[in-house]
PDB file of C-alpha atoms in Angstrom:
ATOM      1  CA  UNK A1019     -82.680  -0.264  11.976  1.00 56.00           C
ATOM      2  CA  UNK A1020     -79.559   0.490  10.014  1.00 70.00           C
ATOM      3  CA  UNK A1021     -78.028  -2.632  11.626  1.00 83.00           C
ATOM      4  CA  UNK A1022     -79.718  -4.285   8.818  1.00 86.00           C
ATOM      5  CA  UNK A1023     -77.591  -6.637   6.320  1.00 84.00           C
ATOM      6  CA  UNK A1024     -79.007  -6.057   2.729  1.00 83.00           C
ATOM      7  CA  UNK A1025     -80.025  -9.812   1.041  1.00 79.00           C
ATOM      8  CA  UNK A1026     -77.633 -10.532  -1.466  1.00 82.00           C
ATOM      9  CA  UNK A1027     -79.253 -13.559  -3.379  1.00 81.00           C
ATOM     10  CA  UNK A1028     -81.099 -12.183  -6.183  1.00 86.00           C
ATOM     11  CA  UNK A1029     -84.340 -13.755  -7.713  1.00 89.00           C
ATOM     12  CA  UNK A1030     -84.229 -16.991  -9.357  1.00 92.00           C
ATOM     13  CA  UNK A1031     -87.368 -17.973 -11.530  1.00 95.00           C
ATOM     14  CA  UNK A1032     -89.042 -21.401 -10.943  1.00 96.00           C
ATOM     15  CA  UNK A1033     -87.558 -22.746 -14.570  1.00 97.00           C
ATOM     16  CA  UNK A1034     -84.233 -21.930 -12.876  1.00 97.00           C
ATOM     17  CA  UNK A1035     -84.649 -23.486  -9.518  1.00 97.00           C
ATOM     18  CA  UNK A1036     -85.775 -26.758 -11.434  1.00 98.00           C
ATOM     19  CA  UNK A1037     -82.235 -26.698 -13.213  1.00 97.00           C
ATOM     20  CA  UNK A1038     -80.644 -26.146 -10.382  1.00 97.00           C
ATOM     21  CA  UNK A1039     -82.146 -28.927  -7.723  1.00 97.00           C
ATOM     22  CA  UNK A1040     -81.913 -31.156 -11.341  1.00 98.00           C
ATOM     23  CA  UNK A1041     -77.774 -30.192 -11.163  1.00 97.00           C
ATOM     24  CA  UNK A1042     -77.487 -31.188  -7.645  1.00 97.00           C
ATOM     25  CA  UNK A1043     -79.430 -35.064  -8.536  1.00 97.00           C
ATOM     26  CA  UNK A1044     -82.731 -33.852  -7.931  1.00 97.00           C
ATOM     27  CA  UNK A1045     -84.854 -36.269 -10.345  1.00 98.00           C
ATOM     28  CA  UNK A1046     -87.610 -34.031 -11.812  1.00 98.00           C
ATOM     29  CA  UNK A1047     -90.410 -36.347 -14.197  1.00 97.00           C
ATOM     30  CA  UNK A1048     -92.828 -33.547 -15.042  1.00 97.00           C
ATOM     31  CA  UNK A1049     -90.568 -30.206 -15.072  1.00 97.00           C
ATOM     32  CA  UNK A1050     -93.952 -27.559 -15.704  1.00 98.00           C
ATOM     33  CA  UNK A1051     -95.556 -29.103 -12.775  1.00 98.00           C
ATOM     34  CA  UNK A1052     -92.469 -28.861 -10.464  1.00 98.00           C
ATOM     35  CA  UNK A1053     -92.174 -24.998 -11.440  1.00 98.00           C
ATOM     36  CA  UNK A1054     -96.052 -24.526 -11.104  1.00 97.00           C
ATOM     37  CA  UNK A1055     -95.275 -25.571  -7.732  1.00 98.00           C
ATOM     38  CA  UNK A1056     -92.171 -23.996  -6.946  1.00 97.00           C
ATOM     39  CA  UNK A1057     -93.794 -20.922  -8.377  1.00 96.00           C
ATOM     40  CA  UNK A1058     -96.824 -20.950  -5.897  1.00 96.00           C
ATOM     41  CA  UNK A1059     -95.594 -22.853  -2.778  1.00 97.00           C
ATOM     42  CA  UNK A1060     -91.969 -20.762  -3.183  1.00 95.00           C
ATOM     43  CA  UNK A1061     -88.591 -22.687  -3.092  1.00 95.00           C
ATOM     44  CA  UNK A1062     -87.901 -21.930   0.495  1.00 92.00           C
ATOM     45  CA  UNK A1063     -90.746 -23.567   1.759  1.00 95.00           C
ATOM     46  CA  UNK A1064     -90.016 -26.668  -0.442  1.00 97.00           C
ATOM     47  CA  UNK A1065     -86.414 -26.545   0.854  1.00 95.00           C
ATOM     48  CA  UNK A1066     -87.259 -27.472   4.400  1.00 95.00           C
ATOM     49  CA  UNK A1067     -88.762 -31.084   2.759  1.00 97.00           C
ATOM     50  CA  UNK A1068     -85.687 -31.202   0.295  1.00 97.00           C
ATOM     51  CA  UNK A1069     -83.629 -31.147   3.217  1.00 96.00           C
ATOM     52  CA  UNK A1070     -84.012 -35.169   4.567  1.00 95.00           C
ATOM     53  CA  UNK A1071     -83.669 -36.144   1.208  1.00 96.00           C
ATOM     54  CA  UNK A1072     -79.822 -34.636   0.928  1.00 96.00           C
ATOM     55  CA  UNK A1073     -76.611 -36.812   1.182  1.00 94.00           C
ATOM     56  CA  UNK A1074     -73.942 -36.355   3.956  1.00 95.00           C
ATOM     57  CA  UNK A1075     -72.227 -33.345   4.078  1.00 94.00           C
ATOM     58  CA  UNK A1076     -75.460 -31.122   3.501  1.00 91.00           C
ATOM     59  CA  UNK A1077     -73.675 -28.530   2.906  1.00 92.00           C
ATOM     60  CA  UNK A1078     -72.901 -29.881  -0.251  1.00 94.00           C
ATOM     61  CA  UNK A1079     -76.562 -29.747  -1.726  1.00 94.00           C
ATOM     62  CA  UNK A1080     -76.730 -33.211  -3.162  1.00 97.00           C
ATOM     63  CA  UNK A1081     -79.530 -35.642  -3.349  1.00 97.00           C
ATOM     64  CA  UNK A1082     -79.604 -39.202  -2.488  1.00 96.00           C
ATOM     65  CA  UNK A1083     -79.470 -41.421  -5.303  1.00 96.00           C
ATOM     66  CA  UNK A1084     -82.424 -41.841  -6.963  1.00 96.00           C
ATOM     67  CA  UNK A1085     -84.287 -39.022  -5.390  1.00 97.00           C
ATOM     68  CA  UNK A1086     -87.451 -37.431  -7.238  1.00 98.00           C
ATOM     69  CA  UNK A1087     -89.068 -33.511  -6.806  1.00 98.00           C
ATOM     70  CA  UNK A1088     -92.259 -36.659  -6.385  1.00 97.00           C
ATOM     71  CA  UNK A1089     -90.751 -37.544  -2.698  1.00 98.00           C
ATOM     72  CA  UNK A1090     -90.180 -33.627  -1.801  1.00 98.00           C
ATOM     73  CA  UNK A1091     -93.872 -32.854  -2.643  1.00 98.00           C
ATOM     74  CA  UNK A1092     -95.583 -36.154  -0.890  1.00 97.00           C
ATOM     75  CA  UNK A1093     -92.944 -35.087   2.466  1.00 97.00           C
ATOM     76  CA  UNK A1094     -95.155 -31.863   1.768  1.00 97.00           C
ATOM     77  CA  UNK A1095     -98.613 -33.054   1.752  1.00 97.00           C
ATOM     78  CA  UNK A1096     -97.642 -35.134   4.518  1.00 97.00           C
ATOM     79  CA  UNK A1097     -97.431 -32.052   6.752  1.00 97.00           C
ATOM     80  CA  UNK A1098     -99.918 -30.546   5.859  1.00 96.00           C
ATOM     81  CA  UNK A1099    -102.451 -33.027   6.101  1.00 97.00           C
ATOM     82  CA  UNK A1100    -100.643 -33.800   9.831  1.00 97.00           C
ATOM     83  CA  UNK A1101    -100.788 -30.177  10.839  1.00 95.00           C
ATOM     84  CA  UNK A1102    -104.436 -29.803   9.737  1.00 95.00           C
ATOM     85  CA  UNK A1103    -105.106 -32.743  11.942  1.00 96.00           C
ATOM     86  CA  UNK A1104    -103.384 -31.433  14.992  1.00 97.00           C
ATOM     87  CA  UNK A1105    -104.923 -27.797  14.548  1.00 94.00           C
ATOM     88  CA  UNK A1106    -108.153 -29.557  14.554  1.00 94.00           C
ATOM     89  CA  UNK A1107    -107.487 -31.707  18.247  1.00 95.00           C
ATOM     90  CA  UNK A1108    -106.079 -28.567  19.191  1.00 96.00           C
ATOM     91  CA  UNK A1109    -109.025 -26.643  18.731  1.00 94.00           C
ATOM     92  CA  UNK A1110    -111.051 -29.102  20.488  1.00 94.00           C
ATOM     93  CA  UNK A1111    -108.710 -28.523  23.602  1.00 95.00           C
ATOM     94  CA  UNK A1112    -109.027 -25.218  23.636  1.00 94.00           C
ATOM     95  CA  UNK A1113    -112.976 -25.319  23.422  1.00 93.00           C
ATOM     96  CA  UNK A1114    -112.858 -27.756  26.264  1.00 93.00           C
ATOM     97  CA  UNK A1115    -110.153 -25.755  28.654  1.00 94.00           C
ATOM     98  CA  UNK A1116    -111.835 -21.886  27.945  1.00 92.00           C
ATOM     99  CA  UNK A1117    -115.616 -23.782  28.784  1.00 91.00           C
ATOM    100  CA  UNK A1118    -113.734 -25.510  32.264  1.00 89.00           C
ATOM    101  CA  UNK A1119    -112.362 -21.712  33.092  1.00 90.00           C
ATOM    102  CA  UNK A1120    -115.849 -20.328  31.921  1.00 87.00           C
ATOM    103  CA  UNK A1121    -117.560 -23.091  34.314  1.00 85.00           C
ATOM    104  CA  UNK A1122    -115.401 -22.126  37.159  1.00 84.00           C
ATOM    105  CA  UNK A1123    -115.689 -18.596  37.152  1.00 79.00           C
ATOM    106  CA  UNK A1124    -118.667 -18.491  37.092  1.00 75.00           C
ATOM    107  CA  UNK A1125    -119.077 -21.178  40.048  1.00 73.00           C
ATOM    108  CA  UNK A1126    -117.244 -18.858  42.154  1.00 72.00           C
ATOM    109  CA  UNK A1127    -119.068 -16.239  40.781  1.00 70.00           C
ATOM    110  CA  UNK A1128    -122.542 -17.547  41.722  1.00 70.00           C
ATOM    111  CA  UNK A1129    -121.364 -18.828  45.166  1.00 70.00           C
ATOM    112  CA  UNK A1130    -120.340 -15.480  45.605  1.00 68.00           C
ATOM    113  CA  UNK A1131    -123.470 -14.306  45.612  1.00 60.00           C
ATOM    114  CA  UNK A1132    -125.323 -16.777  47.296  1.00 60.00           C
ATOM    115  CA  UNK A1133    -123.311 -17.084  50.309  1.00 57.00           C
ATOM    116  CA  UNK A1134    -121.359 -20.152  50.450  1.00 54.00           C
TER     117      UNK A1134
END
């Protein structure tokens, strides 16, 4: 454990953040509702979605012309609503694979005793 490497960026409030993506040709209409939601999603998250929307190198940090915080934040609800969906299909294979084990087992189980 004392291979650890302390984090060096310090804290950065949401008002800040907005600035910053805003420097780097982020278009932000409605600044209070971009830091309510950099405030309660967190700015890493968001970055992952900020990400397809940067220009070539990335390592620069600069958006695409005429990109808005609007196109980060529907990217966003995109994913969730698509991972919601999945989780739900998921579920439904899982339900239907543990009842085929269940089934099975308890075929062997019963022929088992039976005989066959």
């Amino acid at each position: 454990m004392s291979n650890r490497i302390p984090f060096q960026k310090p804290y950065t409030n949401a008002h800040d953040l907005v600035s910053l993506l805003q420097s780097r040709g982020l278009t932000v209409t409605d600044i209070a509702k971009a830091e309510d939601y950099l405030e309660y999603i967190g700015y890493y998250r968001l970055s992952a979605y900020m990400y397809p929307l940067l220009q070539m190198p990335k390592e620069q940090h600069r958006y695409k012309p005429n990109t808005t915080f609007s196109q980060v934040m529907m990217l966003y609800r995109f994913d969730k609503k698509l991972r919601l969906l999945i989780f739900n299909e998921i579920e439904k294979i899982e339900v239907a694979v543990r009842t085929a084990v269940e089934n099975t087992c308890c075929f062997i189980k019963r022929n088992r005793y039976i005989g066959i």
